[in-house]
Amino acid sequence: EAGVTQFPSHSVIEKGQTVTLRCDPISGHDNLYWYRRVMGKEIKFLLHFVKESKQDESGMPNNRFLAERTGGTYSTLKVQPAELEDSGVYFCASSQGLYNEQFFGPGTRLTVL
Amino acid sequence: DQQVKQNSPSLSVQEGRISILNCDYTNSMFDYFLWYKKYPAEGPTFLISISSIKDKNEDGRFTVFLNKSAKHLSLHIVPSQPGDSAVYFCAASDSGTYKYIFGTGTRLKVLA
C-alpha cells in the first residue's frame, strides 16, 4: 500500500511569488490534514478535510493560504503571495477514520527568500 | 501558548539502556495522546498511543505512561537501540476536534 506522497519535496521561491503544494493521501482515507513545522519548532495544525469538505481550518495563518481538495482525493495548498515567515516544512497526513492514527507524508520544505 | 511541551530538546543514552522521553500538557480536554518518531527528511511515523482512560500502554520495547493528575506522559524505550536515534514528538488531541497538537520534539541519540 502506497503511503502519503507530497510534491514537490523542496521549493525555493522569492517573496511575493506563488507556490502550490500537493498531497496525495493513502487511497481510501477520507480524512486529510495539513500541518507545518517552522525552524525546529512544534508541528502545527493548519486544517482538516473530510472528503472534499473543510472540517476545521482554524490553524490557517491568514488568507494568503488556500487549501482545496477537489473530488475528495488529492489536496493542494497554495500560498499567494508568499512571505519570508512562510518558510518551513509542510506536512500532509491522512487517516481512514477520525479515531485512527494519522499517517504523515515526507513533507515539502518551502524556502521563501 | 504551547499546550504540549517537551522540555528536553535532546537526550543521549547508551545502547541497551532505557530511554525516557517526557511530555507535559496543559489542556485538560485532551483525551488521546500519541508519540511519533521522525528521521531526517522523512515525515513523522506513528509509534504508540494511549487513551485517557488508561495509564499505560505497551508495544514491544515501547511503553507510554500517562499521569492525568500531573498532565504528564512519558515514553520508555527498553532496551534502546542505535536505530532508535531520531526526533520524538509527543502529540495530543481531544475527541471534539481530532487535530493533533504537537510538542517541539526531543532528539534522541542512542550511542553504540
PDB file of C-alpha atoms in Angstrom:
ATOM      1  CA  GLU A   1       0.000   0.000   0.000  1.00  0.00           C
ATOM      2  CA  ALA A   2       1.473   3.369  -1.024  1.00  0.00           C
ATOM      3  CA  GLY A   3       1.899   5.911   1.725  1.00  0.00           C
ATOM      4  CA  VAL A   4       1.084   9.602   1.727  1.00  0.00           C
ATOM      5  CA  THR A   5       3.008  11.369  -1.014  1.00  0.00           C
ATOM      6  CA  GLN A   6       3.817  15.050  -1.326  1.00  0.00           C
ATOM      7  CA  PHE A   7       5.116  17.120  -4.215  1.00  0.00           C
ATOM      8  CA  PRO A   8       7.487  18.866  -4.514  1.00  0.00           C
ATOM      9  CA  SER A   9       9.939  17.735  -1.848  1.00  0.00           C
ATOM     10  CA  HIS A  10      11.630  21.135  -1.902  1.00  0.00           C
ATOM     11  CA  SER A  11      10.594  24.540  -3.206  1.00  0.00           C
ATOM     12  CA  VAL A  12      12.622  27.744  -3.180  1.00  0.00           C
ATOM     13  CA  ILE A  13      10.757  30.886  -4.198  1.00  0.00           C
ATOM     14  CA  GLU A  14      11.087  34.617  -3.787  1.00  0.00           C
ATOM     15  CA  LYS A  15       8.915  36.720  -1.575  1.00  0.00           C
ATOM     16  CA  GLY A  16       5.746  37.687  -3.399  1.00  0.00           C
ATOM     17  CA  GLN A  17       5.653  34.621  -5.617  1.00  0.00           C
ATOM     18  CA  THR A  18       3.040  31.889  -5.561  1.00  0.00           C
ATOM     19  CA  VAL A  19       3.640  28.264  -4.649  1.00  0.00           C
ATOM     20  CA  THR A  20       1.303  25.279  -4.760  1.00  0.00           C
ATOM     21  CA  LEU A  21       1.978  22.166  -2.706  1.00  0.00           C
ATOM     22  CA  ARG A  22       0.290  18.887  -3.475  1.00  0.00           C
ATOM     23  CA  CYS A  23      -0.628  15.953  -1.251  1.00  0.00           C
ATOM     24  CA  ASP A  24      -1.882  12.533  -2.263  1.00  0.00           C
ATOM     25  CA  PRO A  25      -3.319  10.702   0.738  1.00  0.00           C
ATOM     26  CA  ILE A  26      -3.428   6.966   1.207  1.00  0.00           C
ATOM     27  CA  SER A  27      -6.126   5.532  -1.038  1.00  0.00           C
ATOM     28  CA  GLY A  28      -9.446   5.283   0.780  1.00  0.00           C
ATOM     29  CA  HIS A  29      -8.557   7.770   3.508  1.00  0.00           C
ATOM     30  CA  ASP A  30     -11.343  10.307   3.800  1.00  0.00           C
ATOM     31  CA  ASN A  31      -9.524  12.453   6.352  1.00  0.00           C
ATOM     32  CA  LEU A  32      -6.702  14.679   5.167  1.00  0.00           C
ATOM     33  CA  TYR A  33      -4.715  17.104   7.318  1.00  0.00           C
ATOM     34  CA  TRP A  34      -2.136  19.790   6.639  1.00  0.00           C
ATOM     35  CA  TYR A  35       0.497  20.701   9.232  1.00  0.00           C
ATOM     36  CA  ARG A  36       3.547  22.965   9.213  1.00  0.00           C
ATOM     37  CA  ARG A  37       6.805  22.934  11.119  1.00  0.00           C
ATOM     38  CA  VAL A  38       8.784  26.169  11.248  1.00  0.00           C
ATOM     39  CA  MET A  39      12.505  26.167  12.090  1.00  0.00           C
ATOM     40  CA  GLY A  40      12.682  23.312  14.606  1.00  0.00           C
ATOM     41  CA  LYS A  41       9.547  24.342  16.448  1.00  0.00           C
ATOM     42  CA  GLU A  42       6.432  22.272  17.008  1.00  0.00           C
ATOM     43  CA  ILE A  43       4.433  20.748  14.165  1.00  0.00           C
ATOM     44  CA  LYS A  44       1.376  22.983  13.900  1.00  0.00           C
ATOM     45  CA  PHE A  45      -2.036  22.016  12.595  1.00  0.00           C
ATOM     46  CA  LEU A  46      -3.305  24.015   9.628  1.00  0.00           C
ATOM     47  CA  LEU A  47      -6.532  22.364   8.506  1.00  0.00           C
ATOM     48  CA  HIS A  48      -8.572  19.185   8.182  1.00  0.00           C
ATOM     49  CA  PHE A  49     -10.632  17.871   5.280  1.00  0.00           C
ATOM     50  CA  VAL A  50     -13.231  15.137   5.406  1.00  0.00           C
ATOM     51  CA  LYS A  51     -13.546  14.099   1.794  1.00  0.00           C
ATOM     52  CA  GLU A  52     -13.821  17.420  -0.061  1.00  0.00           C
ATOM     53  CA  SER A  53     -15.205  19.423   2.872  1.00  0.00           C
ATOM     54  CA  LYS A  54     -13.123  21.596   5.169  1.00  0.00           C
ATOM     55  CA  GLN A  55     -13.943  20.491   8.721  1.00  0.00           C
ATOM     56  CA  ASP A  56     -11.524  22.675  10.598  1.00  0.00           C
ATOM     57  CA  GLU A  57      -9.315  25.418   9.181  1.00  0.00           C
ATOM     58  CA  SER A  58      -8.591  27.098  12.490  1.00  0.00           C
ATOM     59  CA  GLY A  59      -4.829  26.754  12.022  1.00  0.00           C
ATOM     60  CA  MET A  60      -4.562  28.544   8.691  1.00  0.00           C
ATOM     61  CA  PRO A  61      -2.286  31.562   9.328  1.00  0.00           C
ATOM     62  CA  ASN A  62      -4.085  34.063   7.090  1.00  0.00           C
ATOM     63  CA  ASN A  63      -5.923  34.459   3.807  1.00  0.00           C
ATOM     64  CA  ARG A  64      -2.740  34.075   1.776  1.00  0.00           C
ATOM     65  CA  PHE A  65      -3.174  30.348   2.291  1.00  0.00           C
ATOM     66  CA  LEU A  66      -5.777  28.446   0.291  1.00  0.00           C
ATOM     67  CA  ALA A  67      -6.359  24.706   0.557  1.00  0.00           C
ATOM     68  CA  GLU A  68      -8.527  22.646  -1.741  1.00  0.00           C
ATOM     69  CA  ARG A  69      -9.462  19.019  -2.090  1.00  0.00           C
ATOM     70  CA  THR A  70     -11.493  18.677  -5.227  1.00  0.00           C
ATOM     71  CA  GLY A  71     -13.242  15.341  -5.592  1.00  0.00           C
ATOM     72  CA  GLY A  72     -12.096  14.256  -2.169  1.00  0.00           C
ATOM     73  CA  THR A  73      -8.830  12.761  -3.412  1.00  0.00           C
ATOM     74  CA  TYR A  74      -5.617  14.774  -3.558  1.00  0.00           C
ATOM     75  CA  SER A  75      -5.272  18.169  -1.929  1.00  0.00           C
ATOM     76  CA  THR A  76      -3.385  21.336  -2.808  1.00  0.00           C
ATOM     77  CA  LEU A  77      -2.172  24.113  -0.543  1.00  0.00           C
ATOM     78  CA  LYS A  78      -1.485  27.393  -2.296  1.00  0.00           C
ATOM     79  CA  VAL A  79       0.437  30.265  -0.749  1.00  0.00           C
ATOM     80  CA  GLN A  80      -0.092  33.562  -2.566  1.00  0.00           C
ATOM     81  CA  PRO A  81       1.808  35.809  -2.185  1.00  0.00           C
ATOM     82  CA  ALA A  82       4.497  34.045  -0.177  1.00  0.00           C
ATOM     83  CA  GLU A  83       6.206  35.879   2.711  1.00  0.00           C
ATOM     84  CA  LEU A  84       9.504  35.124   4.453  1.00  0.00           C
ATOM     85  CA  GLU A  85       7.730  33.747   7.552  1.00  0.00           C
ATOM     86  CA  ASP A  86       6.008  31.085   5.415  1.00  0.00           C
ATOM     87  CA  SER A  87       9.271  29.141   5.196  1.00  0.00           C
ATOM     88  CA  GLY A  88       9.119  25.757   6.847  1.00  0.00           C
ATOM     89  CA  VAL A  89       8.241  22.127   6.224  1.00  0.00           C
ATOM     90  CA  TYR A  90       4.639  21.462   5.237  1.00  0.00           C
ATOM     91  CA  PHE A  91       3.364  18.019   6.131  1.00  0.00           C
ATOM     92  CA  CYS A  92       0.258  16.313   4.900  1.00  0.00           C
ATOM     93  CA  ALA A  93      -1.343  13.443   6.798  1.00  0.00           C
ATOM     94  CA  SER A  94      -4.296  11.181   6.213  1.00  0.00           C
ATOM     95  CA  SER A  95      -6.388   8.800   8.263  1.00  0.00           C
ATOM     96  CA  GLN A  96      -9.113   6.323   7.467  1.00  0.00           C
ATOM     97  CA  GLY A  97     -11.433   7.397  10.244  1.00  0.00           C
ATOM     98  CA  LEU A  98     -11.416  10.167  12.796  1.00  0.00           C
ATOM     99  CA  TYR A  99     -10.267   7.788  15.542  1.00  0.00           C
ATOM    100  CA  ASN A 100      -7.447   6.225  13.546  1.00  0.00           C
ATOM    101  CA  GLU A 101      -3.877   7.434  13.739  1.00  0.00           C
ATOM    102  CA  GLN A 102      -2.720   9.849  11.097  1.00  0.00           C
ATOM    103  CA  PHE A 103      -0.122   8.769   8.550  1.00  0.00           C
ATOM    104  CA  PHE A 104       2.252  11.520   7.510  1.00  0.00           C
ATOM    105  CA  GLY A 105       3.892  12.239   4.192  1.00  0.00           C
ATOM    106  CA  PRO A 106       7.585  13.151   3.884  1.00  0.00           C
ATOM    107  CA  GLY A 107       6.829  16.862   3.774  1.00  0.00           C
ATOM    108  CA  THR A 108       7.583  19.738   1.415  1.00  0.00           C
ATOM    109  CA  ARG A 109      10.379  22.042   2.507  1.00  0.00           C
ATOM    110  CA  LEU A 110       9.448  25.584   1.458  1.00  0.00           C
ATOM    111  CA  THR A 111      12.062  28.330   1.483  1.00  0.00           C
ATOM    112  CA  VAL A 112      10.964  31.887   0.790  1.00  0.00           C
ATOM    113  CA  LEU A 113      13.848  34.260   0.005  1.00  0.00           C
TER     114      LEU A 113
ATOM    115  CA  ASP B   1       0.938  29.468  24.232  1.00  0.00           C
ATOM    116  CA  GLN B   2       2.114  25.879  23.892  1.00  0.00           C
ATOM    117  CA  GLN B   3      -0.378  23.304  25.077  1.00  0.00           C
ATOM    118  CA  VAL B   4       2.060  20.400  24.675  1.00  0.00           C
ATOM    119  CA  LYS B   5       5.599  20.819  25.956  1.00  0.00           C
ATOM    120  CA  GLN B   6       8.700  18.715  25.567  1.00  0.00           C
ATOM    121  CA  ASN B   7      11.234  20.476  27.747  1.00  0.00           C
ATOM    122  CA  SER B   8      14.244  18.360  26.803  1.00  0.00           C
ATOM    123  CA  PRO B   9      15.418  19.213  23.283  1.00  0.00           C
ATOM    124  CA  SER B  10      17.886  16.334  23.281  1.00  0.00           C
ATOM    125  CA  LEU B  11      18.805  13.136  25.107  1.00  0.00           C
ATOM    126  CA  SER B  12      21.740  10.752  24.784  1.00  0.00           C
ATOM    127  CA  VAL B  13      21.539   7.164  26.012  1.00  0.00           C
ATOM    128  CA  GLN B  14      23.860   4.190  25.837  1.00  0.00           C
ATOM    129  CA  GLU B  15      22.748   1.234  23.719  1.00  0.00           C
ATOM    130  CA  GLY B  16      20.876  -1.335  25.805  1.00  0.00           C
ATOM    131  CA  ARG B  17      19.857   1.156  28.484  1.00  0.00           C
ATOM    132  CA  ILE B  18      16.441   2.735  28.999  1.00  0.00           C
ATOM    133  CA  SER B  19      15.434   5.925  27.192  1.00  0.00           C
ATOM    134  CA  ILE B  20      12.803   8.066  28.913  1.00  0.00           C
ATOM    135  CA  LEU B  21      11.228  10.899  26.978  1.00  0.00           C
ATOM    136  CA  ASN B  22       8.879  13.277  28.763  1.00  0.00           C
ATOM    137  CA  CYS B  23       5.937  15.410  27.731  1.00  0.00           C
ATOM    138  CA  ASP B  24       3.655  17.791  29.637  1.00  0.00           C
ATOM    139  CA  TYR B  25       0.327  19.217  28.560  1.00  0.00           C
ATOM    140  CA  THR B  26      -1.909  21.967  29.836  1.00  0.00           C
ATOM    141  CA  ASN B  27      -5.297  21.324  28.230  1.00  0.00           C
ATOM    142  CA  SER B  28      -7.442  19.065  30.425  1.00  0.00           C
ATOM    143  CA  MET B  29      -9.732  18.389  27.444  1.00  0.00           C
ATOM    144  CA  PHE B  30      -7.069  16.260  25.761  1.00  0.00           C
ATOM    145  CA  ASP B  31      -8.125  12.619  25.849  1.00  0.00           C
ATOM    146  CA  TYR B  32      -5.832  10.938  23.344  1.00  0.00           C
ATOM    147  CA  PHE B  33      -2.063  11.045  23.271  1.00  0.00           C
ATOM    148  CA  LEU B  34       0.467   9.806  20.756  1.00  0.00           C
ATOM    149  CA  TRP B  35       4.178   9.528  20.158  1.00  0.00           C
ATOM    150  CA  TYR B  36       5.631   9.934  16.697  1.00  0.00           C
ATOM    151  CA  LYS B  37       9.182   9.255  15.604  1.00  0.00           C
ATOM    152  CA  LYS B  38      10.850  11.281  12.875  1.00  0.00           C
ATOM    153  CA  TYR B  39      14.001  10.549  10.907  1.00  0.00           C
ATOM    154  CA  PRO B  40      15.703  13.315   8.881  1.00  0.00           C
ATOM    155  CA  ALA B  41      13.988  14.136   5.562  1.00  0.00           C
ATOM    156  CA  GLU B  42      11.060  11.874   6.409  1.00  0.00           C
ATOM    157  CA  GLY B  43       7.615  12.523   7.806  1.00  0.00           C
ATOM    158  CA  PRO B  44       6.693  11.611  11.370  1.00  0.00           C
ATOM    159  CA  THR B  45       5.866   7.929  11.862  1.00  0.00           C
ATOM    160  CA  PHE B  46       3.289   6.801  14.389  1.00  0.00           C
ATOM    161  CA  LEU B  47       4.837   4.900  17.275  1.00  0.00           C
ATOM    162  CA  ILE B  48       2.360   4.362  20.081  1.00  0.00           C
ATOM    163  CA  SER B  49      -0.743   5.953  21.552  1.00  0.00           C
ATOM    164  CA  ILE B  50      -2.750   5.996  24.756  1.00  0.00           C
ATOM    165  CA  SER B  51      -6.299   6.954  25.598  1.00  0.00           C
ATOM    166  CA  SER B  52      -7.040   8.963  28.742  1.00  0.00           C
ATOM    167  CA  ILE B  53      -8.963   6.010  30.209  1.00  0.00           C
ATOM    168  CA  LYS B  54      -5.659   4.132  30.553  1.00  0.00           C
ATOM    169  CA  ASP B  55      -2.468   4.923  32.407  1.00  0.00           C
ATOM    170  CA  LYS B  56      -0.148   2.607  30.499  1.00  0.00           C
ATOM    171  CA  ASN B  57       0.163   1.121  27.040  1.00  0.00           C
ATOM    172  CA  GLU B  58       2.890  -1.214  25.919  1.00  0.00           C
ATOM    173  CA  ASP B  59       4.049  -2.306  22.482  1.00  0.00           C
ATOM    174  CA  GLY B  60       7.220  -4.344  22.377  1.00  0.00           C
ATOM    175  CA  ARG B  61      10.127  -2.204  23.553  1.00  0.00           C
ATOM    176  CA  PHE B  62       7.937   0.897  23.787  1.00  0.00           C
ATOM    177  CA  THR B  63       5.737   1.830  26.742  1.00  0.00           C
ATOM    178  CA  VAL B  64       3.800   5.034  27.226  1.00  0.00           C
ATOM    179  CA  PHE B  65       2.723   6.126  30.708  1.00  0.00           C
ATOM    180  CA  LEU B  66       0.020   8.701  31.347  1.00  0.00           C
ATOM    181  CA  ASN B  67      -0.391  10.626  34.604  1.00  0.00           C
ATOM    182  CA  LYS B  68      -3.574  12.628  34.181  1.00  0.00           C
ATOM    183  CA  SER B  69      -3.412  14.398  37.520  1.00  0.00           C
ATOM    184  CA  ALA B  70       0.050  15.717  36.668  1.00  0.00           C
ATOM    185  CA  LYS B  71      -0.843  16.219  32.987  1.00  0.00           C
ATOM    186  CA  HIS B  72       2.293  14.314  32.112  1.00  0.00           C
ATOM    187  CA  LEU B  73       3.174  11.466  29.823  1.00  0.00           C
ATOM    188  CA  SER B  74       6.376   9.652  29.148  1.00  0.00           C
ATOM    189  CA  LEU B  75       7.733   7.221  26.586  1.00  0.00           C
ATOM    190  CA  HIS B  76      10.044   4.461  27.741  1.00  0.00           C
ATOM    191  CA  ILE B  77      12.213   2.573  25.271  1.00  0.00           C
ATOM    192  CA  VAL B  78      13.819  -0.580  26.641  1.00  0.00           C
ATOM    193  CA  PRO B  79      16.363  -1.632  25.550  1.00  0.00           C
ATOM    194  CA  SER B  80      17.446   1.324  23.444  1.00  0.00           C
ATOM    195  CA  GLN B  81      18.996   0.568  20.060  1.00  0.00           C
ATOM    196  CA  PRO B  82      21.058   2.774  17.708  1.00  0.00           C
ATOM    197  CA  GLY B  83      18.174   2.634  15.182  1.00  0.00           C
ATOM    198  CA  ASP B  84      16.010   4.421  17.738  1.00  0.00           C
ATOM    199  CA  SER B  85      18.047   7.586  17.195  1.00  0.00           C
ATOM    200  CA  ALA B  86      15.513  10.093  15.858  1.00  0.00           C
ATOM    201  CA  VAL B  87      13.384  13.052  16.908  1.00  0.00           C
ATOM    202  CA  TYR B  88      10.406  12.033  19.028  1.00  0.00           C
ATOM    203  CA  PHE B  89       7.257  14.143  19.046  1.00  0.00           C
ATOM    204  CA  CYS B  90       4.562  13.974  21.654  1.00  0.00           C
ATOM    205  CA  ALA B  91       1.062  14.849  20.398  1.00  0.00           C
ATOM    206  CA  ALA B  92      -2.360  15.229  21.956  1.00  0.00           C
ATOM    207  CA  SER B  93      -5.906  15.639  20.752  1.00  0.00           C
ATOM    208  CA  ASP B  94      -9.411  15.855  22.079  1.00  0.00           C
ATOM    209  CA  SER B  95     -12.230  13.858  20.576  1.00  0.00           C
ATOM    210  CA  GLY B  96     -14.075  17.012  19.626  1.00  0.00           C
ATOM    211  CA  THR B  97     -11.549  18.167  17.058  1.00  0.00           C
ATOM    212  CA  TYR B  98      -9.243  15.280  16.078  1.00  0.00           C
ATOM    213  CA  LYS B  99      -6.415  17.641  15.166  1.00  0.00           C
ATOM    214  CA  TYR B 100      -3.113  16.820  16.803  1.00  0.00           C
ATOM    215  CA  ILE B 101      -1.275  19.341  18.955  1.00  0.00           C
ATOM    216  CA  PHE B 102       2.428  18.554  18.871  1.00  0.00           C
ATOM    217  CA  GLY B 103       5.314  19.339  21.142  1.00  0.00           C
ATOM    218  CA  THR B 104       8.625  20.675  19.830  1.00  0.00           C
ATOM    219  CA  GLY B 105      10.279  17.258  19.817  1.00  0.00           C
ATOM    220  CA  THR B 106      13.168  15.593  21.648  1.00  0.00           C
ATOM    221  CA  ARG B 107      16.190  14.411  19.693  1.00  0.00           C
ATOM    222  CA  LEU B 108      17.251  11.000  20.991  1.00  0.00           C
ATOM    223  CA  LYS B 109      20.725   9.720  20.295  1.00  0.00           C
ATOM    224  CA  VAL B 110      21.471   6.122  21.195  1.00  0.00           C
ATOM    225  CA  LEU B 111      25.204   5.535  21.437  1.00  0.00           C
ATOM    226  CA  ALA B 112      26.626   2.184  20.353  1.00  0.00           C
TER     227      ALA B 112
END
